PDB file of C-alpha atoms in Angstrom:
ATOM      1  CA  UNK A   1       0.000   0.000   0.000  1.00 41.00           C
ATOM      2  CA  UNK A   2       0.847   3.705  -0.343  1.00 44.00           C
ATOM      3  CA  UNK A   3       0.414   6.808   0.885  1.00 46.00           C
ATOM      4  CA  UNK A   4      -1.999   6.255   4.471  1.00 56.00           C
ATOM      5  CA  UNK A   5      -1.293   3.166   5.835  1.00 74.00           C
ATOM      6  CA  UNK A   6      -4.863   2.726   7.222  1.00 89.00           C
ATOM      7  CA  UNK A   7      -6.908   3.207   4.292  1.00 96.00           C
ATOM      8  CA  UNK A   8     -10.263   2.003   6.026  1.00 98.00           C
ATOM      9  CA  UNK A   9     -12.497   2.616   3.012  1.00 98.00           C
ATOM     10  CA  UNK A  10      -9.695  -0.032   1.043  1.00 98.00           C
ATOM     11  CA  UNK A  11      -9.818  -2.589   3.685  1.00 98.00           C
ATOM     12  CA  UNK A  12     -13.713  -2.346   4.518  1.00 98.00           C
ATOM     13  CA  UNK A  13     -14.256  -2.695   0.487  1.00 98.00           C
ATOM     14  CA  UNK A  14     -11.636  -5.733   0.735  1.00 98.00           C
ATOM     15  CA  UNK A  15     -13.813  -7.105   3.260  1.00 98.00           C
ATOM     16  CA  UNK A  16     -17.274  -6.682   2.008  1.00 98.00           C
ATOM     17  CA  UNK A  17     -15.462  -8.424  -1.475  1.00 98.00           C
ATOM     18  CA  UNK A  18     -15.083 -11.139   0.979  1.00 98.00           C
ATOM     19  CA  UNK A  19     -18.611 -11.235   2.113  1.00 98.00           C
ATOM     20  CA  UNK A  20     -20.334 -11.439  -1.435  1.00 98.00           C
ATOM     21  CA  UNK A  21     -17.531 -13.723  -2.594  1.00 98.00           C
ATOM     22  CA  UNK A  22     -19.628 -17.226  -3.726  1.00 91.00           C
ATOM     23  CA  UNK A  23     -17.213 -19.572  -6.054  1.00 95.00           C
ATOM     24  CA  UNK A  24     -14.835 -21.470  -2.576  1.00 97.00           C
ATOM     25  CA  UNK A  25     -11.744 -20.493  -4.665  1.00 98.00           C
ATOM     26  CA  UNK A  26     -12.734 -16.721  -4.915  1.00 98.00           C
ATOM     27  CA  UNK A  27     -13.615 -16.756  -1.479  1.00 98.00           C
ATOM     28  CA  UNK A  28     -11.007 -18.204  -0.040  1.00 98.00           C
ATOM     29  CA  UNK A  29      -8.660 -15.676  -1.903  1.00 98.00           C
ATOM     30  CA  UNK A  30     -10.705 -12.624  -1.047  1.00 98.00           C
ATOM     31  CA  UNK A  31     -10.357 -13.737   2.603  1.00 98.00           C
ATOM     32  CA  UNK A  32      -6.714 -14.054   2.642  1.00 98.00           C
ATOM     33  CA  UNK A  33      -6.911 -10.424   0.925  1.00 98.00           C
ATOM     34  CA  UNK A  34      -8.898  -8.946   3.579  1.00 98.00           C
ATOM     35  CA  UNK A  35      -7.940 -10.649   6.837  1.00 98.00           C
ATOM     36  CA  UNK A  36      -4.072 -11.198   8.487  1.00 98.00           C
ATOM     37  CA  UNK A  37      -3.659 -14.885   8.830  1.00 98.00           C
ATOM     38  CA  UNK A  38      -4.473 -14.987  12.017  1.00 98.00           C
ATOM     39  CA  UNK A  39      -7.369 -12.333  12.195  1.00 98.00           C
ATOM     40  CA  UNK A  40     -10.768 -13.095  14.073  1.00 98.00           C
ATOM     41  CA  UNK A  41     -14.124 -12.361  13.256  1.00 98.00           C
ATOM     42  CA  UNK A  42     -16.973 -12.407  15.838  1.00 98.00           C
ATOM     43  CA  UNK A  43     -20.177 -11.654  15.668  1.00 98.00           C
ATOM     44  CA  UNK A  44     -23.448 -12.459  17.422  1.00 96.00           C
ATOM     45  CA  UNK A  45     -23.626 -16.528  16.181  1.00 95.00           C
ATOM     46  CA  UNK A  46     -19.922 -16.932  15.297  1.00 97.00           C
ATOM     47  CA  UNK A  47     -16.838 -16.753  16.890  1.00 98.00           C
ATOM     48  CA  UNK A  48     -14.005 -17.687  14.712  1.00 98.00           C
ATOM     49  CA  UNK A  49     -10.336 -17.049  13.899  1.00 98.00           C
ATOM     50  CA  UNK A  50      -7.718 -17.466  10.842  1.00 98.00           C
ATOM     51  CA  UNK A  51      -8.813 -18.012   7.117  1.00 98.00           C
ATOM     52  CA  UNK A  52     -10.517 -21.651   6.986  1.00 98.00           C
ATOM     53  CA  UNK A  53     -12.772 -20.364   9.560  1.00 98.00           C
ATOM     54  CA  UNK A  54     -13.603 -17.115   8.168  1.00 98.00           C
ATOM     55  CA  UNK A  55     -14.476 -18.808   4.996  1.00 98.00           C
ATOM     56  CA  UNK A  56     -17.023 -21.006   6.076  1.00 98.00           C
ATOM     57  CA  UNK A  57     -18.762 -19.013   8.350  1.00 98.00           C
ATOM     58  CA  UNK A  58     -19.269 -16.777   5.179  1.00 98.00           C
ATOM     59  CA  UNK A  59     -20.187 -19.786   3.175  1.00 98.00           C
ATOM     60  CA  UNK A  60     -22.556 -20.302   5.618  1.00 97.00           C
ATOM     61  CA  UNK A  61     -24.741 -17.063   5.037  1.00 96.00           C
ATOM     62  CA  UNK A  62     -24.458 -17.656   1.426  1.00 96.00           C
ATOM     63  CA  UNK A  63     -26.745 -21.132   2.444  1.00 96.00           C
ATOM     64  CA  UNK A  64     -28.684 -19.166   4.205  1.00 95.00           C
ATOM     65  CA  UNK A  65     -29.317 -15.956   1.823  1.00 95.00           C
ATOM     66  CA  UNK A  66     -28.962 -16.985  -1.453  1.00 96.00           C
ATOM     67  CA  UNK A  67     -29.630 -14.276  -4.266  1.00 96.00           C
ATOM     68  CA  UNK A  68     -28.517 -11.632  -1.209  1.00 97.00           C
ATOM     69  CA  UNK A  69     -25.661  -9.125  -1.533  1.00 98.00           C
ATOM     70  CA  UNK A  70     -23.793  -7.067   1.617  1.00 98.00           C
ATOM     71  CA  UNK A  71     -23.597  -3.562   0.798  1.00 98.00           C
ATOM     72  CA  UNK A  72     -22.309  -0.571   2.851  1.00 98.00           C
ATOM     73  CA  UNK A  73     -24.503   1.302   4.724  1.00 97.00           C
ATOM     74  CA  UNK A  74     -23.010   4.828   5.573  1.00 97.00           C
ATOM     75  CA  UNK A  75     -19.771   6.068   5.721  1.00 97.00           C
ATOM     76  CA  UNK A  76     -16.423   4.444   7.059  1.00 98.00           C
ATOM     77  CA  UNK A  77     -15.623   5.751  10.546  1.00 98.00           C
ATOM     78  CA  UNK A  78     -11.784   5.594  11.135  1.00 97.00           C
ATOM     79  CA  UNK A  79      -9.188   6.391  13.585  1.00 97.00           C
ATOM     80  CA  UNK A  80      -5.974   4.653  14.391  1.00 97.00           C
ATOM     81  CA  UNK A  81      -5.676   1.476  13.405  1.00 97.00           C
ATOM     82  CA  UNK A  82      -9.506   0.858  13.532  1.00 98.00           C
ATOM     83  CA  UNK A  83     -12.340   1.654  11.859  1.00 98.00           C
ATOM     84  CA  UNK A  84     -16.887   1.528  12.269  1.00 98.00           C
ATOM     85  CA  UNK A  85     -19.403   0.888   9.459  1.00 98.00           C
ATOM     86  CA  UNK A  86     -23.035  -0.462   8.997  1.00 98.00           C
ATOM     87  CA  UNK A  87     -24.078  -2.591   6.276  1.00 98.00           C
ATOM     88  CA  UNK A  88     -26.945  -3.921   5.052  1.00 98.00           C
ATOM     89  CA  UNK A  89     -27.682  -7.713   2.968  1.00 97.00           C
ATOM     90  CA  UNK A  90     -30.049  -6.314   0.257  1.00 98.00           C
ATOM     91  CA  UNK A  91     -31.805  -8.919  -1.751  1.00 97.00           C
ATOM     92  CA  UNK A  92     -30.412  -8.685  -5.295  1.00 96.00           C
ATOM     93  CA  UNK A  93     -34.297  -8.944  -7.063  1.00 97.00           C
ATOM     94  CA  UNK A  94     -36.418  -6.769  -4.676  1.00 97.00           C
ATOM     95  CA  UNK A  95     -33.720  -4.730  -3.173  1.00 96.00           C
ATOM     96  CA  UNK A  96     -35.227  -5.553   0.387  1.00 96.00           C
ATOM     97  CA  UNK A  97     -32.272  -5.421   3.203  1.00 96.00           C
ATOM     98  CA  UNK A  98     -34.064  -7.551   5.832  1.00 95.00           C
ATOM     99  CA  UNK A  99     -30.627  -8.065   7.726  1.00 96.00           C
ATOM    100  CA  UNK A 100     -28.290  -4.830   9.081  1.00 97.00           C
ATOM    101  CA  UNK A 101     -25.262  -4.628  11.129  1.00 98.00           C
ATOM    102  CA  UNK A 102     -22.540  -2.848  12.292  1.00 98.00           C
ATOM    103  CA  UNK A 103     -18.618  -4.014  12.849  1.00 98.00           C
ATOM    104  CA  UNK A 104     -15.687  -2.214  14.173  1.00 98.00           C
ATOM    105  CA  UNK A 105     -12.664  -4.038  12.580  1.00 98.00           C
ATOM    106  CA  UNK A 106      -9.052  -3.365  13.461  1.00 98.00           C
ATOM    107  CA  UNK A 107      -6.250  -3.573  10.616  1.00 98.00           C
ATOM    108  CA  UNK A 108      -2.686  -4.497  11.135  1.00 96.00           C
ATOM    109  CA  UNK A 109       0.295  -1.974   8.991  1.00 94.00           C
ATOM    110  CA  UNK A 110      -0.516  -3.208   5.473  1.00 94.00           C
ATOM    111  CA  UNK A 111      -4.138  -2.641   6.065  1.00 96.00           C
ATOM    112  CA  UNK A 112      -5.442  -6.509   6.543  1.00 97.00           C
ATOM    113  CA  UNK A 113      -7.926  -7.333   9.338  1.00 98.00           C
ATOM    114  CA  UNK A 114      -6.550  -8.063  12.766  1.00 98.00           C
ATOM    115  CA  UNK A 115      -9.898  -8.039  14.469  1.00 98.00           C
ATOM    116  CA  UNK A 116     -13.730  -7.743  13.396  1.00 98.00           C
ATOM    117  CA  UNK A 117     -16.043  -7.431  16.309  1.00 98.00           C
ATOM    118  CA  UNK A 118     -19.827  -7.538  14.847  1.00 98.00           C
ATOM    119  CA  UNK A 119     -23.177  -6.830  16.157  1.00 98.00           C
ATOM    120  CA  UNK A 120     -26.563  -7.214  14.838  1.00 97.00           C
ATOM    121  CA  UNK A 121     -29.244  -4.296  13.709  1.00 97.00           C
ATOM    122  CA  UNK A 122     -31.986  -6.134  11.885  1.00 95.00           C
ATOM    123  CA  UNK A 123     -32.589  -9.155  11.673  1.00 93.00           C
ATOM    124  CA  UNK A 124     -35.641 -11.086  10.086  1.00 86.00           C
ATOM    125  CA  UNK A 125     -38.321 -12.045  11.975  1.00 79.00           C
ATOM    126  CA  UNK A 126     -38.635 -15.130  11.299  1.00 64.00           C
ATOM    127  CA  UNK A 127     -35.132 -16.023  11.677  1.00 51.00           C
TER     128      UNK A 127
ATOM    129  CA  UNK B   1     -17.922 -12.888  39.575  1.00 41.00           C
ATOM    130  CA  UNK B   2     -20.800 -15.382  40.064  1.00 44.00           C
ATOM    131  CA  UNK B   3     -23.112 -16.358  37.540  1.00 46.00           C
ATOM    132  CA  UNK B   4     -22.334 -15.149  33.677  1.00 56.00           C
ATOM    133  CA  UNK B   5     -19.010 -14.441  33.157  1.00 74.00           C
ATOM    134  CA  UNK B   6     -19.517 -11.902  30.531  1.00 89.00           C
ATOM    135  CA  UNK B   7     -21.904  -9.073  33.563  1.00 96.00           C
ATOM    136  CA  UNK B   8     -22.086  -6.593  30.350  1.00 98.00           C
ATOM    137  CA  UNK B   9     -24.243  -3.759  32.491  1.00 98.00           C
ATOM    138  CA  UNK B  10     -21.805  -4.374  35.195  1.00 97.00           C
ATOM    139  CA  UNK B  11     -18.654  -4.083  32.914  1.00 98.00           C
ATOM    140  CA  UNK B  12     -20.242  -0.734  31.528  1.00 98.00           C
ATOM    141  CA  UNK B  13     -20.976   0.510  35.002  1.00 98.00           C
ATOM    142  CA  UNK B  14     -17.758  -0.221  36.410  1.00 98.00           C
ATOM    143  CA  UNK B  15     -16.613   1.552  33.210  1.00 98.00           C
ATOM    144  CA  UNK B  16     -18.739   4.435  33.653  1.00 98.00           C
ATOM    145  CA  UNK B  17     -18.048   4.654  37.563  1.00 98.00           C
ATOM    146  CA  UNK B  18     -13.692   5.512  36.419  1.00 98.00           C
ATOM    147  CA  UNK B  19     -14.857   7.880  33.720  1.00 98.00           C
ATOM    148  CA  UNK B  20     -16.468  10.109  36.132  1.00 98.00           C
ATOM    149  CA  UNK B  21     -14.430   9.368  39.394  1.00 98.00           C
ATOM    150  CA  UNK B  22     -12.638  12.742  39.746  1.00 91.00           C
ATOM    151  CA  UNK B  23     -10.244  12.201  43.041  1.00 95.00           C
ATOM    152  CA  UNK B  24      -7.168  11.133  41.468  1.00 97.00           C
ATOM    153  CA  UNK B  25      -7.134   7.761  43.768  1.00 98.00           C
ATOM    154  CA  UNK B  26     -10.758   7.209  43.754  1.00 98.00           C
ATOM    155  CA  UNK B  27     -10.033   7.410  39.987  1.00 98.00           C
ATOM    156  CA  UNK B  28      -6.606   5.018  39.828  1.00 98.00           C
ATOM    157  CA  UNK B  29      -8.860   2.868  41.887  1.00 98.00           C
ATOM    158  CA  UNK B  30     -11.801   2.802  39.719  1.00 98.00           C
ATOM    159  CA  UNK B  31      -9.736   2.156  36.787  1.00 98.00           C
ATOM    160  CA  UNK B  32      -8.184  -0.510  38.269  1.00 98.00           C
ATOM    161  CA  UNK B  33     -11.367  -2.061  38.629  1.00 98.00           C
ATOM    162  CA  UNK B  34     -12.678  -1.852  35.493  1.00 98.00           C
ATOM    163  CA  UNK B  35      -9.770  -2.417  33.550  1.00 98.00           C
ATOM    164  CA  UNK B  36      -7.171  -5.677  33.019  1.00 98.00           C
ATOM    165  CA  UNK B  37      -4.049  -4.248  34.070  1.00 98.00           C
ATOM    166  CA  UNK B  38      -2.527  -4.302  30.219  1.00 98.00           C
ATOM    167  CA  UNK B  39      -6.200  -3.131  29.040  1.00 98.00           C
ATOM    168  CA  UNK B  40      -6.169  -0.487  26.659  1.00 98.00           C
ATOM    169  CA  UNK B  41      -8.505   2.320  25.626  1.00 98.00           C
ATOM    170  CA  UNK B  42      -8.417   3.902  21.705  1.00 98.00           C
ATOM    171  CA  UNK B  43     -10.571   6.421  20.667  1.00 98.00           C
ATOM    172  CA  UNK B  44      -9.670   9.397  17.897  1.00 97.00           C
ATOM    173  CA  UNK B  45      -8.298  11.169  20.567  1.00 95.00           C
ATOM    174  CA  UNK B  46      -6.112   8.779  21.988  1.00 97.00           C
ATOM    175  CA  UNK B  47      -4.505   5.362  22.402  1.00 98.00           C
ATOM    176  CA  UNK B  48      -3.419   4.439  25.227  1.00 98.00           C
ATOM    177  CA  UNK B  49      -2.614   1.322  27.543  1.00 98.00           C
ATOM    178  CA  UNK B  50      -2.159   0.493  31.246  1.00 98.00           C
ATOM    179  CA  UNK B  51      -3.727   1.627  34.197  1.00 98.00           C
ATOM    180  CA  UNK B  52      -1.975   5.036  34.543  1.00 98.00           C
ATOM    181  CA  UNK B  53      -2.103   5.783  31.114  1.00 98.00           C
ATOM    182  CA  UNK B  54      -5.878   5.849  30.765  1.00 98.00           C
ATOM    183  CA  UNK B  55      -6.254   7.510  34.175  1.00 98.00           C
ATOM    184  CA  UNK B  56      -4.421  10.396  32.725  1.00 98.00           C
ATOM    185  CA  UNK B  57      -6.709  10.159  29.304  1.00 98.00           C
ATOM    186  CA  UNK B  58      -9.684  10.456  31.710  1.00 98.00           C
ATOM    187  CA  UNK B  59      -8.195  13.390  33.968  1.00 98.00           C
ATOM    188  CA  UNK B  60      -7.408  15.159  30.882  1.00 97.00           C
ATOM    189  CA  UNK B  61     -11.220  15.138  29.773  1.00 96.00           C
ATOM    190  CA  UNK B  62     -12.083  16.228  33.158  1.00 96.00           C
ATOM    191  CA  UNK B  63     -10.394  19.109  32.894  1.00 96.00           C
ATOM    192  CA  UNK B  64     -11.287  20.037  29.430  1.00 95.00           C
ATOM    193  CA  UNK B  65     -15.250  19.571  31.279  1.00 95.00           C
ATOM    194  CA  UNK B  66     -15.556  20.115  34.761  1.00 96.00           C
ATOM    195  CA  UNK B  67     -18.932  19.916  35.825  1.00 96.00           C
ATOM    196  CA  UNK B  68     -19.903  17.201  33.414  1.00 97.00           C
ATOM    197  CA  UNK B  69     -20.609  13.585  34.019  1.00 98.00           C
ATOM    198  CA  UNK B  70     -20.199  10.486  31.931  1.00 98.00           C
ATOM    199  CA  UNK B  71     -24.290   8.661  31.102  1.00 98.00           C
ATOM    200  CA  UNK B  72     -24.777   5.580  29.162  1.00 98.00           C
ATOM    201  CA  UNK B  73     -27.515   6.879  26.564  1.00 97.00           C
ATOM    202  CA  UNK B  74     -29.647   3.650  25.780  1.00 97.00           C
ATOM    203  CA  UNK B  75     -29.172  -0.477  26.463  1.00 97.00           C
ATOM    204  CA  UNK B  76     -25.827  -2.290  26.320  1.00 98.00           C
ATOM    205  CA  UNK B  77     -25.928  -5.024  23.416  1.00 98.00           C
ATOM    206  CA  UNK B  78     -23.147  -7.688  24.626  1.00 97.00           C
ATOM    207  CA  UNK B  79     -22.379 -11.215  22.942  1.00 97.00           C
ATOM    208  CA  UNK B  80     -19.080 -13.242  23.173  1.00 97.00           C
ATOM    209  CA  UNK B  81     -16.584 -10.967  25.175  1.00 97.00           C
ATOM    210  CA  UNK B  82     -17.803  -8.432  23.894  1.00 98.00           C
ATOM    211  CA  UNK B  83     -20.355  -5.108  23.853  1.00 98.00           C
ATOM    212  CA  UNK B  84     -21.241  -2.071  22.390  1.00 98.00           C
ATOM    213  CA  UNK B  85     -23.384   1.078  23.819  1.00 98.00           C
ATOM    214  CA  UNK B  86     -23.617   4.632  23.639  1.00 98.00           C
ATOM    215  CA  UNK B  87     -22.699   7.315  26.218  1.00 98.00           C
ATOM    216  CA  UNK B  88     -23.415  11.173  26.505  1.00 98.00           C
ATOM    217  CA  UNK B  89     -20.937  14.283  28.508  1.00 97.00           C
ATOM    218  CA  UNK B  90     -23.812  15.995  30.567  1.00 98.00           C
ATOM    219  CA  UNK B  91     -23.834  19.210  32.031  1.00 97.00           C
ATOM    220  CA  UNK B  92     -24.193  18.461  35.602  1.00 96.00           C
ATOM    221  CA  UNK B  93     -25.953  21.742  35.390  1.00 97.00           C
ATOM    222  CA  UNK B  94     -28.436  22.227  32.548  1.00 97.00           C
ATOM    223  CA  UNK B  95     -28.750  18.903  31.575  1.00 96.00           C
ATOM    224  CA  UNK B  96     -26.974  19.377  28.190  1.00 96.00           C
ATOM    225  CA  UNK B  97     -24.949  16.911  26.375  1.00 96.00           C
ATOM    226  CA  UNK B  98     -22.753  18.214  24.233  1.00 95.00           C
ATOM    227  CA  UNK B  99     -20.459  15.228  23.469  1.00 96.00           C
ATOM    228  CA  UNK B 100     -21.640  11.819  22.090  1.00 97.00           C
ATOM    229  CA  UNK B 101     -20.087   8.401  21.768  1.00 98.00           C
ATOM    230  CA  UNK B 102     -19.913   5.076  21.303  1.00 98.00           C
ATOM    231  CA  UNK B 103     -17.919   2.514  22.225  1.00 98.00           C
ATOM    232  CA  UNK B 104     -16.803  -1.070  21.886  1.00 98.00           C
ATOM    233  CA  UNK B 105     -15.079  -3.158  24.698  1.00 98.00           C
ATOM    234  CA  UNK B 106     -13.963  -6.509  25.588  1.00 98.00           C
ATOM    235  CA  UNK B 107     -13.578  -8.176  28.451  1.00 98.00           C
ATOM    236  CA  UNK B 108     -12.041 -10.582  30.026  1.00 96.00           C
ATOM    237  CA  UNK B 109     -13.500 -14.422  31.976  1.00 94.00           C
ATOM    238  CA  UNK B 110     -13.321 -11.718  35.266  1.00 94.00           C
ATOM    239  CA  UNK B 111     -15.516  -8.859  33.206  1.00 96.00           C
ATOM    240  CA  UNK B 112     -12.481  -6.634  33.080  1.00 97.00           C
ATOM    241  CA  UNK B 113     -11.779  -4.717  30.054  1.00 98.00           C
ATOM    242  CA  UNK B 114      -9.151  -5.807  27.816  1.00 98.00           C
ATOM    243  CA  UNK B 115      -9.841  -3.631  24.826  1.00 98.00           C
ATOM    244  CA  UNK B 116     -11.994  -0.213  24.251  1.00 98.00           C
ATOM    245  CA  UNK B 117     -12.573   1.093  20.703  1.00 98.00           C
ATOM    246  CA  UNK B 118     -14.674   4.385  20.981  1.00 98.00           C
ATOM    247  CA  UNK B 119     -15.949   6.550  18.384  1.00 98.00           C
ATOM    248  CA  UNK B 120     -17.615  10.051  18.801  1.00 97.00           C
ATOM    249  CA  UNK B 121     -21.004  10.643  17.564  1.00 97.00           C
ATOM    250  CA  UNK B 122     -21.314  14.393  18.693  1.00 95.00           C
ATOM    251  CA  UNK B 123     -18.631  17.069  19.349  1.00 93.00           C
ATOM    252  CA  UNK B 124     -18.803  20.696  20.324  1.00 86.00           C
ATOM    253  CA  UNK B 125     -19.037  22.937  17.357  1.00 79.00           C
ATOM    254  CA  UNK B 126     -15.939  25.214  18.741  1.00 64.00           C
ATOM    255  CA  UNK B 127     -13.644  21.826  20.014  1.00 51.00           C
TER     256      UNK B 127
END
């Protein structure tokens, strides 16, 4: 990377790239772009660390959302090495977002994600 | 402790309780208990670590305000180690709040705070 070393809007792209990746292959690459080998993610119904992880945890609300997309939601909120956002899983016919959070992630000197520590806006109803 | 490991109210009272403790030992004291003794506190306005550090980030913003206190401002939402919630600077004497945050800790098996990652939602116009 150049210039700031904590581009936030970068890494929080990286990792939504991440989130909508579907093929294994692609996702397993856009994970190891967006999270240190050892970074964590955590959220309300996962707690889980390092790429393999990561991956199928993500996998795992592709099962459970197909035809769904994460999108921002907002502006990125940085300082230091860490960083606030909301985003929303819009459903790619209707455009309906019945799922939206909010993470605070934490990047290491190159910008990859130490730390992602999620929480839970929306959810469906019926979930 | 007794009973849930992860007391989120408590954590955020105990949290609370340092931020407005004003006697500098009431105030190493109160940080003491709401912090791990490596815990660290980030927020854009500084990043800090240890006990005596943070005491000194907290007497600083008691001098900036005198006469305010530290409020949560709505429910703590805690999974995991972890919890975020909101918090308001109020004038002790009109009720005013001209500061706004939000912050994100975690804790550790004892409910002490390991890690805070606070954002502001609402500064004074001439800060």
């Amino acid at each position: 990377m150049t210039g700031n070393i904590y581009d936030y809007d970068s890494a929080v792209a990286r990792y939504l790239e991440a989130w909508n990746a579907g093929e294994p292959q692609a996702l397993a690459k856009a994970v190891a772009a967006a999270w240190t080998a050892d970074g964590s993610y955590t959220d309300p119904l996962a707690d889980v660390r390092g790429h393999e992880q990561i991956a199928a945890v993500i996998a795992g609300a592709h099962q459970q959302f197909p035809g769904f997309s994460f999108r921002l939601c907002g502006a990125v909120d940085g300082h230091h090495d860490t960083a606030r956002f909301g985003w929303e899983l819009v459903n790619d016919v209707d455009g309906s977002a019945p799922v939206a959070g909010f993470d605070v992630i934490t990047l290491d000197g190159e910008g990859r994600i130490r730390q992602v520590l999620g929480f839970l806006d929306r959810v469906p109803a019926q979930a």
